[in-house]
Structures are given as C-alpha cells and as structure tokens.
XYZ file of C-alpha atoms in Angstrom:
641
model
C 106.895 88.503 79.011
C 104.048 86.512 77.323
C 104.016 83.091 76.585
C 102.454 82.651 72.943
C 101.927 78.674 72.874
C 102.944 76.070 74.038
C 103.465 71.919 72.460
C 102.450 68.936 73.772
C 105.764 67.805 74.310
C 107.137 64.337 75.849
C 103.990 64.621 78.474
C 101.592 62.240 78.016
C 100.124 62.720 81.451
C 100.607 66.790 80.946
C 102.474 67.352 83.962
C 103.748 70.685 83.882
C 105.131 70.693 80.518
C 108.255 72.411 79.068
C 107.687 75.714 78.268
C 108.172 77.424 74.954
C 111.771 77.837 73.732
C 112.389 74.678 75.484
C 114.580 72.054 73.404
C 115.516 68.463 74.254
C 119.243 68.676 74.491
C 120.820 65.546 72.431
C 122.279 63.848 74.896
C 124.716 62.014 73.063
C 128.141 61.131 74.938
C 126.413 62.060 78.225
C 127.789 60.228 80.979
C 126.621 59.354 84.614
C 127.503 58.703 88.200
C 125.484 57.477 90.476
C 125.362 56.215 94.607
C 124.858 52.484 93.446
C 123.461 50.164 90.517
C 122.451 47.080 89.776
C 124.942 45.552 87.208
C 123.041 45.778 84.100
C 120.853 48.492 85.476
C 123.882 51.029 85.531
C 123.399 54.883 85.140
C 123.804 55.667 81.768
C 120.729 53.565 81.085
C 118.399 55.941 82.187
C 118.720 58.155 78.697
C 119.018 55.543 76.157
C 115.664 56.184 75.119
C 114.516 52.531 75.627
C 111.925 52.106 78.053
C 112.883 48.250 78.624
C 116.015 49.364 80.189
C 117.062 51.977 83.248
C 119.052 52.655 85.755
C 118.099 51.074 89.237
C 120.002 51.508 92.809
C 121.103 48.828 94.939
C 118.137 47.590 97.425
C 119.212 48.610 100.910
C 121.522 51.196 99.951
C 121.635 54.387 101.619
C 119.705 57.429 101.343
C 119.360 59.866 99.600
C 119.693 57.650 95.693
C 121.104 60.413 93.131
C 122.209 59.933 89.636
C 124.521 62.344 88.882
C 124.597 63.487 85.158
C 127.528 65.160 83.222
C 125.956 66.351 79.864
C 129.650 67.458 78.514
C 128.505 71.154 77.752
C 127.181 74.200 79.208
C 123.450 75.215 78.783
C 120.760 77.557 80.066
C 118.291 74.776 81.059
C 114.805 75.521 82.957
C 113.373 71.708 82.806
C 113.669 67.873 83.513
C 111.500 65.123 82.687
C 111.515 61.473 84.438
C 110.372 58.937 83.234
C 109.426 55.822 85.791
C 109.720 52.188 84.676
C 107.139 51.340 82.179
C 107.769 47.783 81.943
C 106.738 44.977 83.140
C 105.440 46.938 85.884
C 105.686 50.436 87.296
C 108.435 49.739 90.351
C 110.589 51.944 92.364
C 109.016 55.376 91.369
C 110.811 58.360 92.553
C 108.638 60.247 94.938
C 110.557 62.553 97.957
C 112.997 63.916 95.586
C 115.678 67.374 95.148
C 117.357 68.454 91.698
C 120.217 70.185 91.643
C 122.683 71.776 89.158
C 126.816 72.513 88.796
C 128.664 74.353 86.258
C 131.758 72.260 87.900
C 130.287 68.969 89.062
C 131.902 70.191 92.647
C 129.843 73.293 93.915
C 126.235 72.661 93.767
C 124.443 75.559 95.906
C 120.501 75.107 96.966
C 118.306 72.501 94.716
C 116.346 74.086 91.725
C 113.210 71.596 92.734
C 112.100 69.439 95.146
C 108.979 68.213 96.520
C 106.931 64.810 95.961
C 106.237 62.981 92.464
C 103.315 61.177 92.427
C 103.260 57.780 92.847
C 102.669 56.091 89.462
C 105.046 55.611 85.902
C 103.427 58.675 84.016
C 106.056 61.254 83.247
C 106.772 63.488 85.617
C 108.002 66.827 84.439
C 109.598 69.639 86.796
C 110.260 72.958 85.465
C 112.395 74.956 87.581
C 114.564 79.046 86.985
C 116.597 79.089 83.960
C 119.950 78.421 85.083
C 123.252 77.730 83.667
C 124.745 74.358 84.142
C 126.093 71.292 82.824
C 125.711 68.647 85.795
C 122.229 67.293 86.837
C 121.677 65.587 89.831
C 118.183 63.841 90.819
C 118.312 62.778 94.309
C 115.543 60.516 95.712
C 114.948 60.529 98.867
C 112.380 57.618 99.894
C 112.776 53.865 98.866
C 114.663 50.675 99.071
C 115.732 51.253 95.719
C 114.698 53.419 92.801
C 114.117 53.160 89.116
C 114.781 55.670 86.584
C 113.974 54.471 82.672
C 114.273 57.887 81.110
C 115.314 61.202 82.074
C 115.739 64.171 79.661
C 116.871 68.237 80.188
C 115.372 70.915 78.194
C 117.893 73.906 77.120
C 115.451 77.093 77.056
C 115.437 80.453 75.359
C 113.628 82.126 78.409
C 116.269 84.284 80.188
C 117.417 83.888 83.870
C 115.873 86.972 85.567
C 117.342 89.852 86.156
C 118.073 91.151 89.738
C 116.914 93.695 91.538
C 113.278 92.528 90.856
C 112.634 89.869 93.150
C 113.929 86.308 93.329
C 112.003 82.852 92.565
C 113.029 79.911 94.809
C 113.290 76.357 93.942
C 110.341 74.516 92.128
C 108.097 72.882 94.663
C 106.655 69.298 93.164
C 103.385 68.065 94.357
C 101.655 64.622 93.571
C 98.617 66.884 92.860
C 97.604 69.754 91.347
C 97.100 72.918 94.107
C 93.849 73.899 92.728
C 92.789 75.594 96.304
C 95.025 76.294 99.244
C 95.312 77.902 102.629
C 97.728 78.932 105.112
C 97.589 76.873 108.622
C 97.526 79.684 111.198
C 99.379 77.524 113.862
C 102.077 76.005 112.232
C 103.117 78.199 108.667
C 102.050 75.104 106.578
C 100.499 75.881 102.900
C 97.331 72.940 102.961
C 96.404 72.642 99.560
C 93.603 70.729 97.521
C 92.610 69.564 93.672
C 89.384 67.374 93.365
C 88.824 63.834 93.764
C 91.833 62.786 91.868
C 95.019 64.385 91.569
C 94.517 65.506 87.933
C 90.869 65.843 86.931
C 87.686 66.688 88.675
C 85.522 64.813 86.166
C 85.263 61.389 85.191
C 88.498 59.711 83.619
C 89.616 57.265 81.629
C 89.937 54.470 84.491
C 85.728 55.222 84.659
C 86.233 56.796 88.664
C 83.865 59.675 88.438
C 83.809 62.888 90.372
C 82.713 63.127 94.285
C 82.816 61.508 97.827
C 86.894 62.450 97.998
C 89.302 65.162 98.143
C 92.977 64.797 97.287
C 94.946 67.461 99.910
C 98.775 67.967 100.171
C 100.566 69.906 102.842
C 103.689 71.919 102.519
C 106.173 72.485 105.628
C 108.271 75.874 104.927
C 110.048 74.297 108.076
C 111.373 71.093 106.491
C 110.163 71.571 102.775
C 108.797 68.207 102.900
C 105.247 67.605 100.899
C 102.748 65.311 101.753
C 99.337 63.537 100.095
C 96.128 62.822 101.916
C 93.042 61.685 100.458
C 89.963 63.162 102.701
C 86.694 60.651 102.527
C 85.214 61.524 106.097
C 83.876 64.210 105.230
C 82.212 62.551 101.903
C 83.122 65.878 99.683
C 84.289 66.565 96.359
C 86.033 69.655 97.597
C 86.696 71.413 93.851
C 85.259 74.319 92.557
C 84.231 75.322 96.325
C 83.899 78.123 98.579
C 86.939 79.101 100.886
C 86.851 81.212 103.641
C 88.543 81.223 107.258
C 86.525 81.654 110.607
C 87.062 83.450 113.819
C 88.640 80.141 114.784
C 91.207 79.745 111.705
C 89.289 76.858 110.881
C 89.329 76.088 106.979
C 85.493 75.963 106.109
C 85.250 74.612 102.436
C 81.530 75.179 101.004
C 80.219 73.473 97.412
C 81.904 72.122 94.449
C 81.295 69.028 93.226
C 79.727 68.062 95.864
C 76.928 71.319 95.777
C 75.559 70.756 99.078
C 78.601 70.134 101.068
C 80.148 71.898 104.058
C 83.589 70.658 104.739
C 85.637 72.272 107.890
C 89.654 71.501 108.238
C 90.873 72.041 111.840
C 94.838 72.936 112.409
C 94.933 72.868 115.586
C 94.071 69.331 115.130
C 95.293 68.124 111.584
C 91.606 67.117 110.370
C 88.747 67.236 108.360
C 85.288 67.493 109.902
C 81.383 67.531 108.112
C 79.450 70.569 108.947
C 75.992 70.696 108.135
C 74.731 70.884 104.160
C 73.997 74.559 102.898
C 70.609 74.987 102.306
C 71.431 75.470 98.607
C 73.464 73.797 96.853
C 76.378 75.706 94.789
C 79.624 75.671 92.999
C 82.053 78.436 92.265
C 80.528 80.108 94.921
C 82.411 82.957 97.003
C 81.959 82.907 101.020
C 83.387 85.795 103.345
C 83.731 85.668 107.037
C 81.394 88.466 108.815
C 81.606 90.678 111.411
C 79.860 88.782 113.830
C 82.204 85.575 113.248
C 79.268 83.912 110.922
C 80.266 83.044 107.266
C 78.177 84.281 104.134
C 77.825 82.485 101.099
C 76.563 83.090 97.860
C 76.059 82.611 93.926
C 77.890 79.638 92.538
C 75.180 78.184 89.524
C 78.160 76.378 87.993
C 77.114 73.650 90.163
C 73.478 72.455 91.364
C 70.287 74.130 89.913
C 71.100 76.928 87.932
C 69.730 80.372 89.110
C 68.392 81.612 92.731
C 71.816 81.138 94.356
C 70.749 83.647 97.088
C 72.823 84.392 100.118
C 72.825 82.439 103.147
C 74.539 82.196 106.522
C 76.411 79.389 109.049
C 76.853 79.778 112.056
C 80.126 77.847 112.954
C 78.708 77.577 116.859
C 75.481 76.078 115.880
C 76.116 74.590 113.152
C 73.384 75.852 111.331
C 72.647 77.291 107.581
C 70.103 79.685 107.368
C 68.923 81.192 104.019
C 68.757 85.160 103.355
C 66.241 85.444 100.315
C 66.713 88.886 100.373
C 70.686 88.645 99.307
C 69.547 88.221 95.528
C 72.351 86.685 93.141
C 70.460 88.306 90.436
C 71.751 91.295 91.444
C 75.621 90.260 91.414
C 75.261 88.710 87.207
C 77.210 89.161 84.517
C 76.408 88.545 81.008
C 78.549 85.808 80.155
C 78.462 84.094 76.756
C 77.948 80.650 78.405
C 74.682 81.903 79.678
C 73.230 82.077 83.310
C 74.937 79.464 85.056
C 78.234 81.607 84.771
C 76.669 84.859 85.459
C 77.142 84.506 89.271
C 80.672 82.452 89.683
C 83.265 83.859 91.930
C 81.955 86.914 93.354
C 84.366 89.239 94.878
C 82.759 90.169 98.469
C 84.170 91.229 101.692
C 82.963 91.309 105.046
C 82.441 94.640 106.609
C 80.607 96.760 109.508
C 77.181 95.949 110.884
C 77.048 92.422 109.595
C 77.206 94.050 106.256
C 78.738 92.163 102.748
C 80.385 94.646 100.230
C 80.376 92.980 96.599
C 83.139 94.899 94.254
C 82.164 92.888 91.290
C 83.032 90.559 89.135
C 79.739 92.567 87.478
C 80.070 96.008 86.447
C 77.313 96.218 89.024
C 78.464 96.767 92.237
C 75.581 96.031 95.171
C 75.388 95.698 99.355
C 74.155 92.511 101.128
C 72.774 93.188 104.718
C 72.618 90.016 106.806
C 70.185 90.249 109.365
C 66.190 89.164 109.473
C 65.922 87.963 106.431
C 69.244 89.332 104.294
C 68.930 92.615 102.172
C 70.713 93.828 98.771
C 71.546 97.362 97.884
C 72.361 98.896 94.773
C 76.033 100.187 95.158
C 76.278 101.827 91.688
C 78.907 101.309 88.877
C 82.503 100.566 89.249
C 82.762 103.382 87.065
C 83.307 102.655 83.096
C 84.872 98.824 83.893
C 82.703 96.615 82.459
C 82.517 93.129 83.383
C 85.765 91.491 85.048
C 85.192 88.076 85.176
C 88.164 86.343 87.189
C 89.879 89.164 87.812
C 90.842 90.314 90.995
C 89.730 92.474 94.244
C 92.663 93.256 97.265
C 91.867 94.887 100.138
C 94.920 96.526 100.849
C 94.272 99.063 103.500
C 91.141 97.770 105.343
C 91.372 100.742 107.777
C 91.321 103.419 105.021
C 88.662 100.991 103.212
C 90.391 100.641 100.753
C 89.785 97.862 97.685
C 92.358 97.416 94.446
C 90.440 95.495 91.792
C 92.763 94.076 88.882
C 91.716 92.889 85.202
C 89.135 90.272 83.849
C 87.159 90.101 81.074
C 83.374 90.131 79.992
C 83.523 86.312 79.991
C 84.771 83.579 81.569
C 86.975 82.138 78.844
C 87.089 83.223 74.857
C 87.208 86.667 75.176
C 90.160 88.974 75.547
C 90.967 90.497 79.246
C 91.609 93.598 80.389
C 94.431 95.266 82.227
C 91.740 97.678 83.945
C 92.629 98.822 87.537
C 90.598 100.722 89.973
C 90.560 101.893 93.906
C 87.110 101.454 95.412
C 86.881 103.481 98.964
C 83.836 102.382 100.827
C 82.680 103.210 104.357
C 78.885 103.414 105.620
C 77.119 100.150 104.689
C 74.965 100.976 102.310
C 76.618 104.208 100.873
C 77.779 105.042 97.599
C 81.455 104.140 97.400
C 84.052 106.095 95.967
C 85.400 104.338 92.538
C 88.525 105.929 90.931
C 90.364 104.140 87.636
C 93.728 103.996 87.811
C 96.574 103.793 85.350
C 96.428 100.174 84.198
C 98.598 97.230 84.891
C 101.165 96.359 82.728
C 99.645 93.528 81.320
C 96.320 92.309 80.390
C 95.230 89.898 82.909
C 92.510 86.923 83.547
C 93.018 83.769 86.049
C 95.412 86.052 88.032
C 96.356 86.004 91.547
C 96.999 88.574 93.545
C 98.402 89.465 97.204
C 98.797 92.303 99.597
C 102.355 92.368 101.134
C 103.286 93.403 104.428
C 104.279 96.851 102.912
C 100.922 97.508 101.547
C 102.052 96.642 97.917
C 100.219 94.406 96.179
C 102.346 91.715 94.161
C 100.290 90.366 91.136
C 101.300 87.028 89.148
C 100.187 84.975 86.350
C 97.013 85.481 84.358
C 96.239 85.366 80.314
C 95.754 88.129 77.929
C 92.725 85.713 76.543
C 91.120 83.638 78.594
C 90.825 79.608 77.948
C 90.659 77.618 80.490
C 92.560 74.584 79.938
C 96.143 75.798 77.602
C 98.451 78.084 78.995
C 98.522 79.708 75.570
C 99.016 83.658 75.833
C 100.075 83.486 79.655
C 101.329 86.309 80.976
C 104.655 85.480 82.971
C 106.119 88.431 84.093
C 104.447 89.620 87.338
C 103.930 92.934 88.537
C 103.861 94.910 91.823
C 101.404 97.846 92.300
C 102.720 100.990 95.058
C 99.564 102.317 96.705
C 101.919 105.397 97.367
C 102.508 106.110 93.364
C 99.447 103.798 91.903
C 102.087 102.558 89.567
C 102.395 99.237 88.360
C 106.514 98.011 88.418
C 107.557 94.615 86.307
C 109.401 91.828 88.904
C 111.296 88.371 87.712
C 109.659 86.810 85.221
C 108.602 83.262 86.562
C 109.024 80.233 83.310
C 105.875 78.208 85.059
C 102.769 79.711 83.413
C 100.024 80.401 86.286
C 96.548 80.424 84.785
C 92.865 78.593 85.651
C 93.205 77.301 88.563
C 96.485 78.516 90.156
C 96.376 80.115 93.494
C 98.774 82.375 95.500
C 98.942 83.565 98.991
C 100.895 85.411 101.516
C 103.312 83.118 103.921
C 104.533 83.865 107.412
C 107.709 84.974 106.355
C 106.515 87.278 104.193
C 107.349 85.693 100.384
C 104.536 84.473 98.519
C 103.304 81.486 97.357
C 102.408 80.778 93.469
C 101.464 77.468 92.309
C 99.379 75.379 90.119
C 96.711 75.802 87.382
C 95.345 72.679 85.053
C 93.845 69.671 86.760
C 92.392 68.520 83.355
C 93.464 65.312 82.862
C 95.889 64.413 80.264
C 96.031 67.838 79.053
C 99.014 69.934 78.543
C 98.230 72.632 80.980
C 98.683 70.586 84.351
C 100.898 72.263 86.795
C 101.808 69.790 89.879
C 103.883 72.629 91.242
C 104.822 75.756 92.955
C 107.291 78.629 93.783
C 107.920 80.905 96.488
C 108.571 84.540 95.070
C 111.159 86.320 97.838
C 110.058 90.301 97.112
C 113.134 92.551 96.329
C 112.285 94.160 100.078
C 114.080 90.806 101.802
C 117.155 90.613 99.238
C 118.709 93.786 100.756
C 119.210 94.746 104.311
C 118.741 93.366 107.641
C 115.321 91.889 109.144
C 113.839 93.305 111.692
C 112.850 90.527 114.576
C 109.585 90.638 116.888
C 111.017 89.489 120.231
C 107.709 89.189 121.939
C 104.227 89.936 121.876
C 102.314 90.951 125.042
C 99.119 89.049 123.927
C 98.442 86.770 121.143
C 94.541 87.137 121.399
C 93.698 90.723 121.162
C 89.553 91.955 121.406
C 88.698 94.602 118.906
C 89.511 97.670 120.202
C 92.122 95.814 122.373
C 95.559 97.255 123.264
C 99.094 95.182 122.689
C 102.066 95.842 122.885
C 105.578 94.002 120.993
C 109.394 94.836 121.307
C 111.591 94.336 118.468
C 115.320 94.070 117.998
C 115.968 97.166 116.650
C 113.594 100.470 115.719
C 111.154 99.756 113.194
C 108.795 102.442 111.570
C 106.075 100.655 110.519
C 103.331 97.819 111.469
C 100.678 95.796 109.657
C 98.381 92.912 110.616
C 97.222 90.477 107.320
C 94.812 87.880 108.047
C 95.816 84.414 107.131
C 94.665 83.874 103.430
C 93.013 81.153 101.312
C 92.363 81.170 97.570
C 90.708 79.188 94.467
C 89.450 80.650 91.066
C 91.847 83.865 91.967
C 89.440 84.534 94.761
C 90.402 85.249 98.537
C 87.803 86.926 100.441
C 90.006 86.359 104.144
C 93.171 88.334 103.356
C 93.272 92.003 104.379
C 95.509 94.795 105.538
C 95.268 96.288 109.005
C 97.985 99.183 108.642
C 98.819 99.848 112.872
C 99.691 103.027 114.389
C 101.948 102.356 117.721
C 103.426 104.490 120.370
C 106.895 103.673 120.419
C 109.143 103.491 123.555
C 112.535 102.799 122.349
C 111.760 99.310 121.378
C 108.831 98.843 122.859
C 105.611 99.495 120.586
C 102.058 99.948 122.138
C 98.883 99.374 119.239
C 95.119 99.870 120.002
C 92.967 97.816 117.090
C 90.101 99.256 115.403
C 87.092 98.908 117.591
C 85.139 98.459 114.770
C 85.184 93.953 113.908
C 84.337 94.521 110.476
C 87.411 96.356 109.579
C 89.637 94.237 111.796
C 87.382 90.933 111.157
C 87.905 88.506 113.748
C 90.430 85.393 113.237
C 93.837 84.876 113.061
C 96.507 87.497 111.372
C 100.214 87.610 110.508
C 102.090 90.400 112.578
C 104.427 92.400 110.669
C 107.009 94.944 111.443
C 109.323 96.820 108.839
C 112.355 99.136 108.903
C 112.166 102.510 107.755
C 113.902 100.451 104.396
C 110.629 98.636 103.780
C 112.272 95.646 104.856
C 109.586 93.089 106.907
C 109.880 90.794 109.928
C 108.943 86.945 110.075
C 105.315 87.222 111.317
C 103.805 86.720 114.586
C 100.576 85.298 114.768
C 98.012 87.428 116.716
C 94.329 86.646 117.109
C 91.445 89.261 116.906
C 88.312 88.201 118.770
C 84.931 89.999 119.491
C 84.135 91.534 122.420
C-alpha cells in the first residue's frame, strides 16, 4: 500500500501525525472513568475541547493513573492524540505511559502503545495497528498526579492486516526521534540517538543551535521500559554520523554535526567515551569494521569541507586516525542534482579479506579500497545497467557464499523518483571483478528504506518512498516486503500505518523480530516519528521454538570449533553480527550460514578461518527447525587469532 499525502493535522509539534484516512471521531456523548480526580478536574474534561480545563488525578494516588474512555460506538481506530495542560503552565505531563483498547470495556488483551512521551505540553500523537474498539484507556505510569487537557481518537480507513503475513506489535513511544540506533550485544537493549535536541538537528525556534550534545534513548525488550539521556562528555553532535561496531561491540559513532568527532558507547559499561578526532572531518559518512579489528571511514561532504573525503583508519587499541590518500572518494560519486557535497553520502561498503573494503555503490560505479601503506582504490566495474541508487540499500545475506542483495534508490538524494531495482553481487578475491546479476524487482519502488537479513537468510525490507523528499512522508510506501534467496522473489507482509522514510532505521533483535522506527527530526514538521514497532516474521506465529540450551564457548577464534545442544533437532544454523543503522545504512550486520555435525542434539561448527568473512565482534546465534522456525539468540564472540 502507498500512502499518497498526508495533512497537517491537530500536530503542531508534528509528532507522528495521523495518517491518511484518519478522521477525528466526534466525540459527542463520550463518557469516562477514571482511577481518581480532582473535583472539578473530573474525566470527561479531558475532550471538551477547552484547553483551560482537564482532567487531573488525585496527588498521591496510586499507580498506574488511567482514564478510561467509552466512546458509545464501535470503530476501526489506528491513532490517539494527548494533549498536556497548556495553561497556566505545562504540569503533570504524561510520560511512562500504555494504551489499550476493548470492544467490551472488560477484556482488554496486550496495549496497542507504550513507551515514554516527552516531557513538555506539545501534542503528543501515538499511532498504533488499526484495531477495532470502542473503549480507550491511557494509563500513566510515572507521577504524583497527571494532567490530561485534551485527548482525541482517529477512526481510519487503513485496514487491520491480514494474517499469515507477519504481525506488528504495539507502538513503541520515545521522547525522541530514533534517527540512529544499535543493538547492545550484552544485554538485547535497542540504544538509539537523534541530534542535539529531540526534534531537530539545526537551530530552532528557542535560538539553541546544533552541536556539543546528543539526545540517546534506550529500549529494554526485557521490561519495555524507554529511557532519555542527553550525552555532553563526549562534546558531539552525534547526527548525520558514521556507525559501525568493533571487535569489542563497542558503538563507535564518527562525524555529523560535529565533523571531526569520534564518539565510542561502551555496553559493558553503560557509557559514552571521546576517541580521538578523525583526521578529516565528515558527515554522512559510512565506516565498516575490517578484518584486522580496525574501522574504515570514508566520504561524508555533507558535513565539513566539501570534496577529498578520502579513506582513513582508527585503530580502537591506539587510539589513533591515520589517513589513506590512496582510498579516493572521487571514485565512490554520484551525480546528484545538489552537486558535489552529496555525491559521496552514505556509501555502502563492507569489510572483507586481506584488510580489503568492498564498495557496492550507492554509484553505479562499483570500486575496491585496500588498507594498508598508504590505502589503495580499484576499479570494480558496473553494477550492471543500475544506475545510481542513492539511499537505497546493500544486505549481505550470505557472507560465506559472498553474497550482497542491493535494493532500490534513485539518481538523487531527494526530488527524483526511485527505483525498485534489485541485484545479487558475488564477490571473492579482493580486487577481482565481482559477479553482478539483476534480479526480478521488488514490489515497490523504494528510497529511505531499511532493510534486514533474518535468521533464515531472508531479507525483510520496510518503509521507503516511491519519490524521494526528505522531510513529508508523502508517497511512502507501507507495505513491506520479504525477499527468498532460494526463489529471488519478493513476497508482500502486513502493511505497517506508521510511514518509515528519511531517517528511520531498522535492525535485527535477539529474538529474532525486527525493529522499525522513526524518520523526521525536522522540527515542527509533519513528518516526525517519535516511535517504533517490532515486526514478529510469519516464521514465529506458527510452530514451536527451538531453544539453545548451552553453548560450549562464547568467544570463538576464526577458524575456531564450538559446539551447542538444543532442545530438540534443528536443521539449520546462522551467526548475524549485532547491527547498527542511520540513513538506511548498516555496514556491521551479516550472515554467517554454519554447517554442524550433529550428534543427536549435540551440534559441532568450525568458523571460517578466513576474519573477513566472519569479521570479528559480537554475533547473534541462531538455530531453526526444519519449519524455518528460529531460536532466541545466543550471543557468541568471534576474535582473531
């Protein structure tokens, strides 16, 4: 399904507005419940439309506070908006909060949303699945007491999805936008990031300009609980940046706003460290983790001087940049519209053998880095008749087969139409000729995309526009897709209501369900998405899950040997390195399909001996029954010999 436009709608602030076909239901001879008031605060005034009046709960009354709201009819709603108190001052703001729904006002099942408002009286807007209902509940679940002045539903015209295609969970609300994100190796958390405010990355209204901060919220699968953390230590603007895991797991954060920066976020330890400047500055940059457990960097003109964003190198030991002039970003350049400082944003690289950087486009051009001496570039050819694929996607999917899926784009970075373009790239030898074959296209047309490999070796593809603008989610594609390696088909899933464009991200959890969420972070504009969803692939909605009792080892050499036991027989085995993303880039996350010995259930592997197929860091362990149906993960850590 495509989303055509969409209406600036009760969201002054622009946080994550109702989609189209979404209409304020009159709520005339609604009535209300709630778990206490204060007389002349009672429920019902929180939808009189007057912003000097709303419902308020008792101070000192228990948790969780929940108005309960009976709207007298049936309807296929998708959204809610609440309205704070506006006057005299903003007091009592929901933050920690669930929404559910009831077709009986008895049985209310799991929550459609929850998550975190932020903490101020702009409007706070959650959509959420089309469901039928005719209770609403908001439940707080923080303060003394709470205030609600206004809260509306929105019926909708976009269908419930259908089954057998996947499910989407509840909404997930964040008190910022999830602009960038990663998964913490250690615990399962999703640590995600916007700019130096929570909405914008340039300077706003209030006259606080861009740089010096970052804004980062966590996500516990474990508890669902969200959190806010504004980073200064590290004195970085962390938007627009490059993203790439090391050997460690650490989170190492290049560019952005701050060009120079180098910003490094330890799980193990919960915290954000400086590492030393890049020797040139960048932004929109893409950085890859190598075979040798350094990090590579390069283009990224959107940000800093324009031009001569050559390749460089850190060591995370030494702490120490060192430029490659002979990595030339010239080499890597589109043709955008906008001119030069676009031609080099978001490469899509990979690390490989020898040291060696593979760069699959988003140029037509296709090229080698080496990254030794001095750094070398190599001519890779064509990626056959594609032409330009600006923020479109590249997968590797079977890094052991070498084996790349790129996905969509278009010639420029917004303005012009995208493409639905797909194509396997095979390489091997650094410095050889790949193998480029086009496929039969996605469904859809896609730019601003996300895309991730799946324990299965499927790669599940969401969001994206059939035009690309960077700010509206006009023409957004919301159906997602799933492509089979086996049968390079392309297969429709649940359409998702929250439009993922610019500056959305996606990634691969523990448990093997995916992660989709934001896009926006432009101020008071329409397209602001302080939200995700966790997409639950059709493989977990039908037959039992395998379990991984044990692991022999959880650090593993290349080359190394392990062995795991499991419940019952499985058939097949992957590793996935943890992932991070921004711009619909992830350079960490690749497939490692494993080949055991089995002994009833006991399963013996032998890694690749080779680190740049099997790069070193941390990866999920999966196992799957001969249904397709995965295990939770197990972490497992590759190191070099």
């Amino acid at each position: 399904m495509l989303l055509a436009s969409l209406a600036a709608t009760d969201t002054p602030q622009g946080l994550s507005t109702p989609p189209t076909g979404a209409t304020l239901i009159d709520r005339t001879g609604w009535t209300a419940t709630a778990d206490s008031f204060v007389p002349g605060h009672e429920p019902a005034k929180a939808f009189d439309d007057d912003v000097n009046t709303y419902w308020q709960t008792r101070d000192g009354a228990p948790l969780p506070h929940s108005i309960t709201i009976d709207m007298k009819s049936t309807y296929l709603i998708n959204s809610l908006s609440y309205l704070p108190q506006q006057v005299p001052i903003s007091n009592g703001n929901i933050q920690a909060h669930t929404i559910q729904l009831s077709s009986d006002g008895q049985n209310w099942g799991q929550p459609v949303a929850i998550g975190t408002y932020r903490n101020d009286n702009s409007i706070k807007t959650t959509l959420f699945t089309s469901t039928n209902a005719r209770y609403v509940r908001l439940s707080a679940t923080n303060g003394n007491s709470v205030i609600a002045c206004n809260i509306k539903v929105y019926s909708t015209t976009f269908p419930a999805p259908a089954a057998g295609l996947g499910r989407w969970g509840p909404t997930i609300d964040f008190p910022l936008i999830p602009v960038a994100a990663a998964v913490e190796h250690d615990s399962g958390k999703l640590l995600v990031w916007s700019s130096f405010a929570e909405s914008r990355f340039t300077k706003g209204p209030d006259g606080v300009d861009k740089g010096g901060k970052t804004v980062t919220g966590t996500y516990d699968p474990s508890t669902k609980a969200v959190s806010e953390q504004t980073v200064t230590n590290t004195n970085h603007d962390m938007f627009c940046p490059g993203i790439s895991l090391d050997a460690s797991g650490r989170v190492v954060v290049t560019g952005g706003n701050d060009a120079p920066r180098t910003s490094i976020f330890d799980p193990s330890r919960n915290s954000w460290i400086s590492g030393s400047n890049m020797v040139t500055p960048r932004g929109y940059n893409s950085q890859a983790t190598l075979s040798d457990g350094r990090i590579f960097t390069i283009g990224g003109s959107w940000s800093g001087a324009i031009g001569n964003k050559n390749g460089e190198v850190y060591n995370t030991n030494t702490n120490v940049w060192t430029k490659l002039p002979g990595c030339l970003s010239k080499a890597l350049y589109t043709a955008d519209k906008e001119g030069e400082y676009k031609w080099d944003n978001h490469p899509w690289i990979f690390g490989w053998k020898q040291g060696s950087i593979f760069q699959a486009g988003p140029s037509k051009q296709m090229n080698w880095y080496g990254t030794s001496g001095s750094g070398s570039q190599k001519s890779a050819g064509l990626r056959a008749v594609d032409g330009h694929s600006m923020n479109g996607n590249a997968i590797m999917y079977d890094a052991v087969a070498g084996k790349i899926l790129t996905l969509g784009g278009s010639i420029d970075y917004t303005g012009s139409p995208s493409t639905p373009n797909a194509h396997i790239i095979t390489i091997n030898t650094p410095n050889s000729t790949p193998t480029v074959v086009q496929i039969t296209s996605m469904n859809y047309p896609r730019l601003f995309q996300n895309s991730v490999v799946l324990p299965d070796g499927k790669v599940f593809i969401i969001g994206g526009q059939t035009k690309g603008a960077s700010f509206t989610d006009d023409n957004s594609v919301l159906t997602p897709e799933v492509f089979d390696p086996a049968t390079l088909e392309f297969t429709r899933l649940a359409g998702n209501v929250i439009p993922r464009n610019y500056h959305s991200v996606a990634l691969l959890l523990p448990d093997a369900t995916v992660f989709s969420g934001g896009g926006g972070l432009c101020g008071t504009c329409i397209a602001n998405h302080f939200d995700g969803q966790i997409y639950t692939p059709q493989y977990l909605l039908g037959g039992t899950r395998p379990v991984i009792n044990s692991v022999s080892q959880t650090s593993v050499p290349v080359g190394g040997k392990f062995t795991a036991t499991t419940n019952t027989a499985v058939t097949k085995w992957s590793l996935i390195r943890y992932g991070s993303n921004t711009h619909s880039i992830d350079t960490d996350q690749r497939r490692i399909p494993l080949t055991p010995t089995a002994a009833g259930l006991t399963y013996s592997f032998t890694l690749p001996a080779d680190s740049g197929v099997v790069m070193p860091g941390y990866y999920m362990l999966f196992a799957l029954t001969s249904g397709g149906v995965p295990s939770v993960a197990k972490t497992v850590k590759v190191t070099i010999v």
